XYZ file of C-alpha atoms in Angstrom:
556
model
C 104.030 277.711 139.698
C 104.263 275.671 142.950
C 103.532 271.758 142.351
C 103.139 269.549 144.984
C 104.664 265.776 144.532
C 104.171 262.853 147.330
C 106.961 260.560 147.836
C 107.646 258.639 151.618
C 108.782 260.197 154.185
C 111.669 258.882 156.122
C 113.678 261.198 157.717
C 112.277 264.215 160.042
C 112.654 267.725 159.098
C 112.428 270.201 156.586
C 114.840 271.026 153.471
C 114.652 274.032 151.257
C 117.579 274.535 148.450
C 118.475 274.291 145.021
C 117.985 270.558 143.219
C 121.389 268.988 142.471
C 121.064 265.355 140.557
C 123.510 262.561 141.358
C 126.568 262.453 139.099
C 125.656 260.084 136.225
C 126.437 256.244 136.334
C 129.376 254.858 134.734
C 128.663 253.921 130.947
C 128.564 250.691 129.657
C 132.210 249.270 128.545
C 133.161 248.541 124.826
C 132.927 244.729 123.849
C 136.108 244.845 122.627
C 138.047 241.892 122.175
C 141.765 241.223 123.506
C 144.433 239.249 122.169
C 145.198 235.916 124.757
C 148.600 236.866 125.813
C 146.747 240.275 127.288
C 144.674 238.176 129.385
C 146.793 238.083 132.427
C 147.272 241.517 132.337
C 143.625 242.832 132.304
C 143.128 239.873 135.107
C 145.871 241.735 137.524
C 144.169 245.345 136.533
C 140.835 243.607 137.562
C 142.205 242.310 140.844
C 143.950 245.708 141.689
C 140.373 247.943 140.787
C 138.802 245.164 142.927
C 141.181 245.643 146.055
C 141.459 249.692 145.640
C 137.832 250.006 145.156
C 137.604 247.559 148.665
C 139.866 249.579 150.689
C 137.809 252.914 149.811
C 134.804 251.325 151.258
C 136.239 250.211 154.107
C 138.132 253.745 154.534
C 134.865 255.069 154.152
C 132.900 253.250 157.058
C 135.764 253.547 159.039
C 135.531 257.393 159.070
C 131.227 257.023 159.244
C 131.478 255.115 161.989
C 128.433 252.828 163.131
C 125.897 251.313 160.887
C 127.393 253.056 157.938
C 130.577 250.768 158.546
C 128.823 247.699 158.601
C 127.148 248.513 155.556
C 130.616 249.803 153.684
C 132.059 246.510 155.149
C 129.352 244.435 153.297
C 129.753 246.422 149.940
C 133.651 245.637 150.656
C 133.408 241.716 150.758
C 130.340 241.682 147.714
C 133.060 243.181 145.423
C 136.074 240.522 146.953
C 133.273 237.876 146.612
C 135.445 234.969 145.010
C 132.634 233.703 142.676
C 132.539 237.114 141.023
C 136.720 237.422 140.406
C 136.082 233.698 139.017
C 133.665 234.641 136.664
C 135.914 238.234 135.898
C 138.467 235.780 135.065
C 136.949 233.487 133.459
C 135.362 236.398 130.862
C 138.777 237.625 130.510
C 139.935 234.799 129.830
C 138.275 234.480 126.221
C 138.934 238.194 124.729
C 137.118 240.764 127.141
C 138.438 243.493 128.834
C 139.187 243.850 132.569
C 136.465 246.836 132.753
C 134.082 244.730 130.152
C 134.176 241.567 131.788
C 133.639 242.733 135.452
C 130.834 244.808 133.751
C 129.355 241.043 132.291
C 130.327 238.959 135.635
C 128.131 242.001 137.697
C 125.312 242.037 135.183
C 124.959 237.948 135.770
C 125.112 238.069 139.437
C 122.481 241.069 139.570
C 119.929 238.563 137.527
C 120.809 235.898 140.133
C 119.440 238.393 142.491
C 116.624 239.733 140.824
C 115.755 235.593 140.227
C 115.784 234.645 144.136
C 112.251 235.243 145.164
C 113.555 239.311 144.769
C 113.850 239.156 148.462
C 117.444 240.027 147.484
C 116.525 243.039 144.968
C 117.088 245.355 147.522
C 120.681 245.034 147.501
C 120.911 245.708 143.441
C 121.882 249.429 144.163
C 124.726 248.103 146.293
C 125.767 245.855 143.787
C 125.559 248.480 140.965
C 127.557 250.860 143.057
C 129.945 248.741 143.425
C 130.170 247.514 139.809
C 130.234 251.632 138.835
C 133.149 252.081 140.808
C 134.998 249.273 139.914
C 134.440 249.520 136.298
C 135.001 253.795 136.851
C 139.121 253.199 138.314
C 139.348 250.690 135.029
C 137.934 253.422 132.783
C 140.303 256.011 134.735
C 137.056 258.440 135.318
C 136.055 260.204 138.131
C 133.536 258.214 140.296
C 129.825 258.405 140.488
C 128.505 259.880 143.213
C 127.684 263.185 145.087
C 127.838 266.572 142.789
C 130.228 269.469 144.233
C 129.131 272.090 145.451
C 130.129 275.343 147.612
C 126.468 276.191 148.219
C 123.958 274.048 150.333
C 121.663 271.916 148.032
C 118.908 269.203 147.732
C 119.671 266.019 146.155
C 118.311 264.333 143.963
C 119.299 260.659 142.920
C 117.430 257.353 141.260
C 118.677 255.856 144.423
C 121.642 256.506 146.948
C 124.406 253.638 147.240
C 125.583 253.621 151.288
C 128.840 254.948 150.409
C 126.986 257.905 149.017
C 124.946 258.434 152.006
C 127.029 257.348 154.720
C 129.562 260.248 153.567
C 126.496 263.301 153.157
C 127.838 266.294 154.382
C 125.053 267.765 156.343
C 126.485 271.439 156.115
C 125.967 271.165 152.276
C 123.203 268.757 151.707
C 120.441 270.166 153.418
C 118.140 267.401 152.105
C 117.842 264.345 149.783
C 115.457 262.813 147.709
C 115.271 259.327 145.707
C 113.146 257.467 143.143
C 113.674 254.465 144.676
C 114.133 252.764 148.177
C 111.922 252.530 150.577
C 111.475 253.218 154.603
C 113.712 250.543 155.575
C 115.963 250.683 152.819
C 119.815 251.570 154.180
C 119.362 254.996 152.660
C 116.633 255.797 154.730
C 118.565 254.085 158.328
C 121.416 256.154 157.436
C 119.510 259.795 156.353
C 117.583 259.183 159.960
C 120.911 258.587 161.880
C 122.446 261.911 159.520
C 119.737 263.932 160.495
C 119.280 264.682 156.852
C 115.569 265.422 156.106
C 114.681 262.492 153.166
C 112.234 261.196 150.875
C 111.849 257.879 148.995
C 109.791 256.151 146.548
C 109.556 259.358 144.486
C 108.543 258.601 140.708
C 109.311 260.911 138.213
C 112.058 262.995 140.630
C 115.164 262.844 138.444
C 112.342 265.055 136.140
C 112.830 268.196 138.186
C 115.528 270.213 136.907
C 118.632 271.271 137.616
C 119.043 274.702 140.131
C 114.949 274.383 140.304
C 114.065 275.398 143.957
C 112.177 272.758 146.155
C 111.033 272.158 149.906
C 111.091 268.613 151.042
C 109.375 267.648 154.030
C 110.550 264.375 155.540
C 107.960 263.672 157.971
C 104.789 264.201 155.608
C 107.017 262.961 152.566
C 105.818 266.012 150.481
C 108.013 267.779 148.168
C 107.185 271.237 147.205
C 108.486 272.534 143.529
C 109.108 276.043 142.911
C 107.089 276.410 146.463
C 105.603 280.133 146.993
C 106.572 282.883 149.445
C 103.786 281.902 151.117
C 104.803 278.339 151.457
C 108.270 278.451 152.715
C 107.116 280.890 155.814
C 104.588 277.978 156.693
C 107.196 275.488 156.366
C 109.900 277.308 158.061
C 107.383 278.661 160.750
C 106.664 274.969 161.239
C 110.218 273.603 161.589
C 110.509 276.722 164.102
C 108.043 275.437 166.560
C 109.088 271.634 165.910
C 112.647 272.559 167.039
C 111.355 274.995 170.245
C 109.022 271.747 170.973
C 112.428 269.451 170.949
C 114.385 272.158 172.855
C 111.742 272.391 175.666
C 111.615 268.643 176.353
C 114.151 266.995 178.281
C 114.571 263.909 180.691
C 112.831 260.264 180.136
C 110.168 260.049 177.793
C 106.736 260.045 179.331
C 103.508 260.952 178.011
C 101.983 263.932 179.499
C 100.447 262.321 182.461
C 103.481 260.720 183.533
C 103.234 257.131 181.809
C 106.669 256.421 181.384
C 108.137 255.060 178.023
C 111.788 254.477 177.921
C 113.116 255.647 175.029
C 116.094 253.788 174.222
C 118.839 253.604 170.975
C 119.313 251.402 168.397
C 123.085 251.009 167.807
C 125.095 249.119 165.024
C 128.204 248.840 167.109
C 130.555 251.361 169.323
C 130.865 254.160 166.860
C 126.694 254.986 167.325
C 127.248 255.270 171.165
C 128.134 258.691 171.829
C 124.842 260.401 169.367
C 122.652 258.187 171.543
C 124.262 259.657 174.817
C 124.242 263.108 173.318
C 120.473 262.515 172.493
C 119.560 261.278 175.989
C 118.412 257.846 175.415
C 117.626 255.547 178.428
C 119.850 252.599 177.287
C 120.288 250.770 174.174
C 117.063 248.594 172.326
C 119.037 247.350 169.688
C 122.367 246.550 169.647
C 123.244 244.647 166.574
C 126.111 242.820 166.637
C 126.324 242.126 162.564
C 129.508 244.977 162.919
C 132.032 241.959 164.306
C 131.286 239.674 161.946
C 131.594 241.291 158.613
C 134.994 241.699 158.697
C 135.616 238.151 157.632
C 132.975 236.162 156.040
C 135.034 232.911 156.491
C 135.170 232.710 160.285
C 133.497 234.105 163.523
C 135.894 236.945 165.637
C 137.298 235.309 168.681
C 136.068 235.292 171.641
C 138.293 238.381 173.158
C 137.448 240.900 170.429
C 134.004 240.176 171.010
C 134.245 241.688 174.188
C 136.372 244.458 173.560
C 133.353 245.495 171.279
C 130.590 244.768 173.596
C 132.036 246.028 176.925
C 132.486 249.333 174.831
C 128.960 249.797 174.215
C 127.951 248.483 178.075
C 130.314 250.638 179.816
C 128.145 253.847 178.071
C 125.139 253.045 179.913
C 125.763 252.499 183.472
C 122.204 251.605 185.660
C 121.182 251.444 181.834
C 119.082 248.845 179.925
C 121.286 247.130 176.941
C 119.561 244.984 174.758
C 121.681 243.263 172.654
C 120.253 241.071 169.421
C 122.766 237.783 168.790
C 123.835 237.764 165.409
C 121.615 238.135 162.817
C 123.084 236.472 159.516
C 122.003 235.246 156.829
C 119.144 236.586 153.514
C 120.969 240.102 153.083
C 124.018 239.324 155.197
C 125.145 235.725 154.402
C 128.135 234.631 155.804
C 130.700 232.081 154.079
C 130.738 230.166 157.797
C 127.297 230.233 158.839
C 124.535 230.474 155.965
C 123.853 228.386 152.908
C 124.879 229.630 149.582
C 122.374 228.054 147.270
C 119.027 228.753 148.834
C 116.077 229.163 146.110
C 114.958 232.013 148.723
C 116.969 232.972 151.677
C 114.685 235.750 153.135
C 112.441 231.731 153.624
C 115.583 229.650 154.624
C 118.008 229.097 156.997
C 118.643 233.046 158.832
C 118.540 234.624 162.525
C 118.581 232.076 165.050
C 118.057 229.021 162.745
C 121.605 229.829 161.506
C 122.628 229.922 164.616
C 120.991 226.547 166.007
C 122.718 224.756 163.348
C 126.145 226.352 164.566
C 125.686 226.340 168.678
C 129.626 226.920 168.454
C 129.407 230.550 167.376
C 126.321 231.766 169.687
C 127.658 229.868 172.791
C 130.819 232.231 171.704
C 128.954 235.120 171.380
C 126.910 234.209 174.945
C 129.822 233.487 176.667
C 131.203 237.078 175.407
C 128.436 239.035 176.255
C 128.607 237.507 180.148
C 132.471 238.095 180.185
C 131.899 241.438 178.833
C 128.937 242.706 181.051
C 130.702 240.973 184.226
C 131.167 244.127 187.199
C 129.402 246.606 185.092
C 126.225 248.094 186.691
C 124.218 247.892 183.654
C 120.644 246.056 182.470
C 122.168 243.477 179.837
C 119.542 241.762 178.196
C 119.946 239.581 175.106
C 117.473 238.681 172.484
C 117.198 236.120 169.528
C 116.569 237.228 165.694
C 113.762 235.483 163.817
C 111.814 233.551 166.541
C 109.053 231.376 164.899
C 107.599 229.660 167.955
C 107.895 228.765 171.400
C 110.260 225.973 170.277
C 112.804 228.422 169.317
C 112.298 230.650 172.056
C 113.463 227.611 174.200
C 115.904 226.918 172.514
C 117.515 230.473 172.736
C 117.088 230.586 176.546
C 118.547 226.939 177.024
C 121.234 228.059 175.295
C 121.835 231.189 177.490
C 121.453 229.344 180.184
C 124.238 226.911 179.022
C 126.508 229.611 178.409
C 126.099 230.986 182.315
C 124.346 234.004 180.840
C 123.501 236.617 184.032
C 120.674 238.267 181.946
C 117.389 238.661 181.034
C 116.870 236.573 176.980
C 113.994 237.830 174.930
C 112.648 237.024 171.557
C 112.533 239.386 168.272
C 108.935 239.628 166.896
C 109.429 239.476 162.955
C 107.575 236.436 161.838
C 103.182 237.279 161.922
C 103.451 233.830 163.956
C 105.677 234.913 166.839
C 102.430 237.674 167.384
C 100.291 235.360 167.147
C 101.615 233.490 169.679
C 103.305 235.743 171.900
C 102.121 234.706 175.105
C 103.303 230.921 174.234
C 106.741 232.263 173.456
C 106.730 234.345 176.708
C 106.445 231.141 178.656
C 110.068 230.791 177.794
C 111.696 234.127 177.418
C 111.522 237.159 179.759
C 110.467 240.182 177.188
C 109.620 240.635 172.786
C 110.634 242.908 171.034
C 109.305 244.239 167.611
C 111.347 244.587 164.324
C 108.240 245.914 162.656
C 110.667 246.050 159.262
C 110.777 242.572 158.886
C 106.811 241.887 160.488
C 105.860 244.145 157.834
C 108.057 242.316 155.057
C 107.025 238.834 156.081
C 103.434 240.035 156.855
C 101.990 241.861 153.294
C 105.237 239.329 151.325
C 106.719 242.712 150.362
C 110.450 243.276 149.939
C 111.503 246.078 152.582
C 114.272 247.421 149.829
C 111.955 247.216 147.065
C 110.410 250.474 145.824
C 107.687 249.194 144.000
C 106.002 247.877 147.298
C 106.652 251.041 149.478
C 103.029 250.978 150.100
C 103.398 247.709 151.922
C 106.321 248.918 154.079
C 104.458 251.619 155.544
C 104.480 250.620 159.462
C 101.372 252.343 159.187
C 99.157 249.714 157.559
C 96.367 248.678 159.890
C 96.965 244.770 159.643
C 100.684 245.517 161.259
C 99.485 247.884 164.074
C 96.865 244.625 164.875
C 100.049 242.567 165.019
C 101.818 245.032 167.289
C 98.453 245.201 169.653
C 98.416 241.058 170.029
C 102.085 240.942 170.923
C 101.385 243.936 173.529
C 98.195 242.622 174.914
C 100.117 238.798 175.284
C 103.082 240.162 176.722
C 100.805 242.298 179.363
C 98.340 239.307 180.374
C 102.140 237.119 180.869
C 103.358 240.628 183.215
C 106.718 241.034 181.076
C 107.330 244.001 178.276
C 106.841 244.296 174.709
C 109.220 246.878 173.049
C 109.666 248.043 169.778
C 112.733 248.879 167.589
C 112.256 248.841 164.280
C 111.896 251.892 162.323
C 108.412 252.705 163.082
C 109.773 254.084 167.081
C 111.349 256.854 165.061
C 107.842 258.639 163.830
C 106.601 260.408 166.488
C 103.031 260.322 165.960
C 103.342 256.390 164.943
C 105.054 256.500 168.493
C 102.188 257.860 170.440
C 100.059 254.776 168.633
C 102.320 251.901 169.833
C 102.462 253.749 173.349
C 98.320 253.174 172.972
C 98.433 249.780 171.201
C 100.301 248.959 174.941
C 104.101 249.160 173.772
C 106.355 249.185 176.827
C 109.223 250.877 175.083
C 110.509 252.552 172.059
C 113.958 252.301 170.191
C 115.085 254.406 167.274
C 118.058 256.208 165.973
C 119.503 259.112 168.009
C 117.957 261.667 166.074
C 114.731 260.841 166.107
C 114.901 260.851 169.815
C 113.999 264.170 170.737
C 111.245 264.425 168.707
C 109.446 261.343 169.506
C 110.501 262.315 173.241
C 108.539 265.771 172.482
C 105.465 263.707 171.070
C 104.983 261.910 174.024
C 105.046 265.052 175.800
C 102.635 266.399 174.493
C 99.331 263.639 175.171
C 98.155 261.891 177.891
C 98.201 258.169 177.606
C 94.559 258.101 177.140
C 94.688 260.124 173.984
C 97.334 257.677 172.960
C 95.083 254.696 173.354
C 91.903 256.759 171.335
C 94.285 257.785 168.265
C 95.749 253.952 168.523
C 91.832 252.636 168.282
C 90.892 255.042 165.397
C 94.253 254.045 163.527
C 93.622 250.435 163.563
C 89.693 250.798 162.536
C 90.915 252.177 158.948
C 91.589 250.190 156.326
C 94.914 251.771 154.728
C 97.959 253.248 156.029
C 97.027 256.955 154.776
C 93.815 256.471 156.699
C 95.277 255.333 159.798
C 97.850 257.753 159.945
C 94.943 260.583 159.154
C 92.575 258.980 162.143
C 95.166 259.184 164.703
C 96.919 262.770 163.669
C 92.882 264.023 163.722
C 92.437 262.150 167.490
C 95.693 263.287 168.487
C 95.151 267.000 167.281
C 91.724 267.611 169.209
C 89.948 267.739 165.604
């Protein structure tokens, strides 16, 4: 008997298959005591699980390429952190295992994170992933992680650790689905950059059997169990006419009258650059330059590897628009050099361009690359500044540029409620905003963007954001500059279509959602746009706003 279940939706398309669950987590360790003289021993089979597990992450992201690198990276240094081996050591030290006592060091640092405001809960999946797979090569047993299979299959999984997803074979899994995570959790990025139709913040979904037959739909976020005959011929007929719709529309985006909306790329470093040519975007709305700096936590890359990097991504997009963010450090990517270590809340503290006020070395650096790099090429560079609070930051950002002899245009990331309110102040020092409406939306409803629990909160949908999104549009228009937006919320097309109304000047996404939000436009005039845009934001939920615009935008 067909059930329906409602989960969010984060990654276009539709997936039916077979359920396959996630290989089970590694179990907990025997507190078995050692003698003393083994201590050394279990400490070097601690270090070497450390270092092999390491070198498989990085392996990993080096053959995912992109964001999924960066991520792997991170998971990389989290299990070299040297506070962890310490405590390993330590535990070791008086009778426990190798496997038990990185087990106990792991399950300390996890309440750490749970205890810091839980801005930093989001990354306890990482964490346990990389505890599993540590404490799996001590154990000699085969890793956690994704079932095989010779048939195609939907997955199903509490949550999926970015080595998981980053490695999804798209031939096999046709679709995934979590309990946990949420729309800007780095399952979701990664799913959205795969192409893999997904679904998050499912309760109750490691409940579905094994081999039982289900239809996922990752732009409604519906998941169909045991769906009828009936069912799948709507569903397929559906994902039919979506893909004719994305085959038929080519060129810049537009709406259907001709108002032109550059739809542009967000990029975590050279390895995303040739999807987003393949796709067709305009230029690049987000470049983030996290990539270069993860590989050693300790000290900025030098000057010349910088722009190696950045020259790679420019040189993609000639008579394109770049826009590249300045390093973004700090909350969920601390860095030994740059960030504090004992902040009671670091998603509150010292991140984005207050890190990198205190350090003018490494962004005059990281100017001074950019300029070299972009120096002869016929491209749009323009750099922005993470986590802009007020016109006072804003100036400082530009002075800076300025200082470094940037040729370029310097804009200011919209994340904090107060940089909306006061967009036209900070556009009397910078040229152009730009939204990261995953990080408005955290800072706006206090709601952790990895946390599950507060999905609801996430949703880009929720009427309070898209009045946010309108104030920085309508101050950017009354200055005469542009107000773009690339966070996650560019990649739904009909959310798209609203922030084209709301006034949005641009739209940046992952590759893959490019073509469809490119169709979207296509299909309404800019005036429908601004009707569905007005009935979203006179609702008072995100289910209701997304309803009131799909109804305007529909003809109902």
């Amino acid at each position: 008997m067909e059930t329906t279940l409602r989960g969010v939706g984060v990654s276009h398309g539709v997936a039916i298959g077979e359920v396959r669950h996630m290989g089970t987590a590694v179990l907990e360790p025997p507190a078995k005591q050692i003698p003393v003289e083994e201590a050394e021993r279990e400490q070097g089979r601690a270090h070497q699980a450390v270092e092999a597990v390491a070198a498989d992450l990085i392996a990993r992201g080096n053959l995912a390429g992109g964001e999924a690198q960066a991520v792997l990276e991170a998971q990389a240094l989290m299990a070299q952190d040297p506070e962890l081996m310490a405590d390993v050591e330590r535990r070791i030290a008086v009778g426990s295992t190798a496997e038990r006592g990185v087990y106990d060091a792991f399950a300390s640092y996890r309440a750490l994170l749970a205890g810091a405001g839980e801005y930093l809960a989001g990354r306890v999946a990482d964490l346990d992933d990389v505890r599993n797979r540590i404490v799996a090569r001590l154990l000699g047993v085969p890793m956690p992680g994704v079932p095989d299979s010779d048939e195609p299959y939907v997955l199903i999984a509490r949550d999926l650790a970015p080595a998981d997803t980053a490695l999804l074979d798209p031939a096999l899994v046709l679709g995934f689905v979590t309990e946990e995570g949420g729309p800007t959790s780095h399952s979701a990025i990664l799913a959205r950059a795969l192409g893999v139709p997904a679904v998050v913040a499912l309760p109750g979904a490691g409940e579905i059997s094994e081999g039982t037959v289900i239809a996922v739909d990752g732009s409604t976020g519906e998941i169909f169990v045991e769906p009828t005959d009936a069912k799948r011929a709507e569903l397929e007929a559906a994902a039919a006419a979506r893909k004719a719709a994305l085959s038929a529309s080519t060129g810049p985006g537009a709406t259907s009258d001709g108002h032109k909306v550059p739809l542009l790329a967000n990029v975590g470093g050279p390895g995303d650059v040739p999807a987003a040519v393949e796709a067709g975007a305009e230029g690049v709305g987000l470049f983030r330059t996290e990539f270069l700096f993860l590989d050693d936590s300790e000290r900025a890359p030098s000057e010349e590897k910088q722009i190696e990097a950045y020259r790679k991504v420019l040189e993609a997009f000639p008579e394109g628009r770049v826009v590249v963010r300045v390093l973004d450090a700090g909350a969920d990517k601390p860095l030994d050099f740059l960030t504090p270590a004992d902040e009671p809340n670091p998603a509150l503290g010292v991140r984005g361009l207050r890190s990198l006020l205190d350090h003018p070395d490494v962004l005059r650096t990281q100017l001074t690359a950019l300029s070299k790099a972009a120096a002869g090429l016929p491209v749009y560079l323009e750099v922005m500044a993470p986590m802009v609070a007020d016109r006072a930051d804003a100036k400082a950002f530009a002075d800076a540029c300025r200082e470094a002899g940037l040729n370029a245009k310097f804009g200011a990331m919209v994340e904090i409620p107060s940089a909306a309110l006061r967009a036209r102040s900070i556009l009397q020092e910078v040229e152009f905003l730009s939204l990261g409406t995953n990080d408005l939306a955290q800072y706006t409803f206090a709601a952790d963007r990895q946390v599950g629990a507060v999905s609801r909160l996430q949703d880009p949908w929720q009427p309070a954001l898209l009045d946010l999104v309108a104030l920085s549009a309508e101050g950017a228009k009354a200055e005469g500059k542009s107000c773009g937006v690339c966070g996650e919320a560019a990649a739904d097309p009909l959310l798209a279509c609203v922030l084209t109304g709301l006034g949005v000047t641009s739209l940046s996404m992952g590759a893959a959602s490019i073509p469809y939000v490119r169709s979207a436009l296509a299909q309404h005039t800019l005036a429908q746009c601004e009707r569905a845009a007005a009935a979203a934001r006179a609702t008072d939920s995100a289910e209701e706003a997304r309803k009131a615009a799909q109804a305007v935008l529909s003809g109902e």
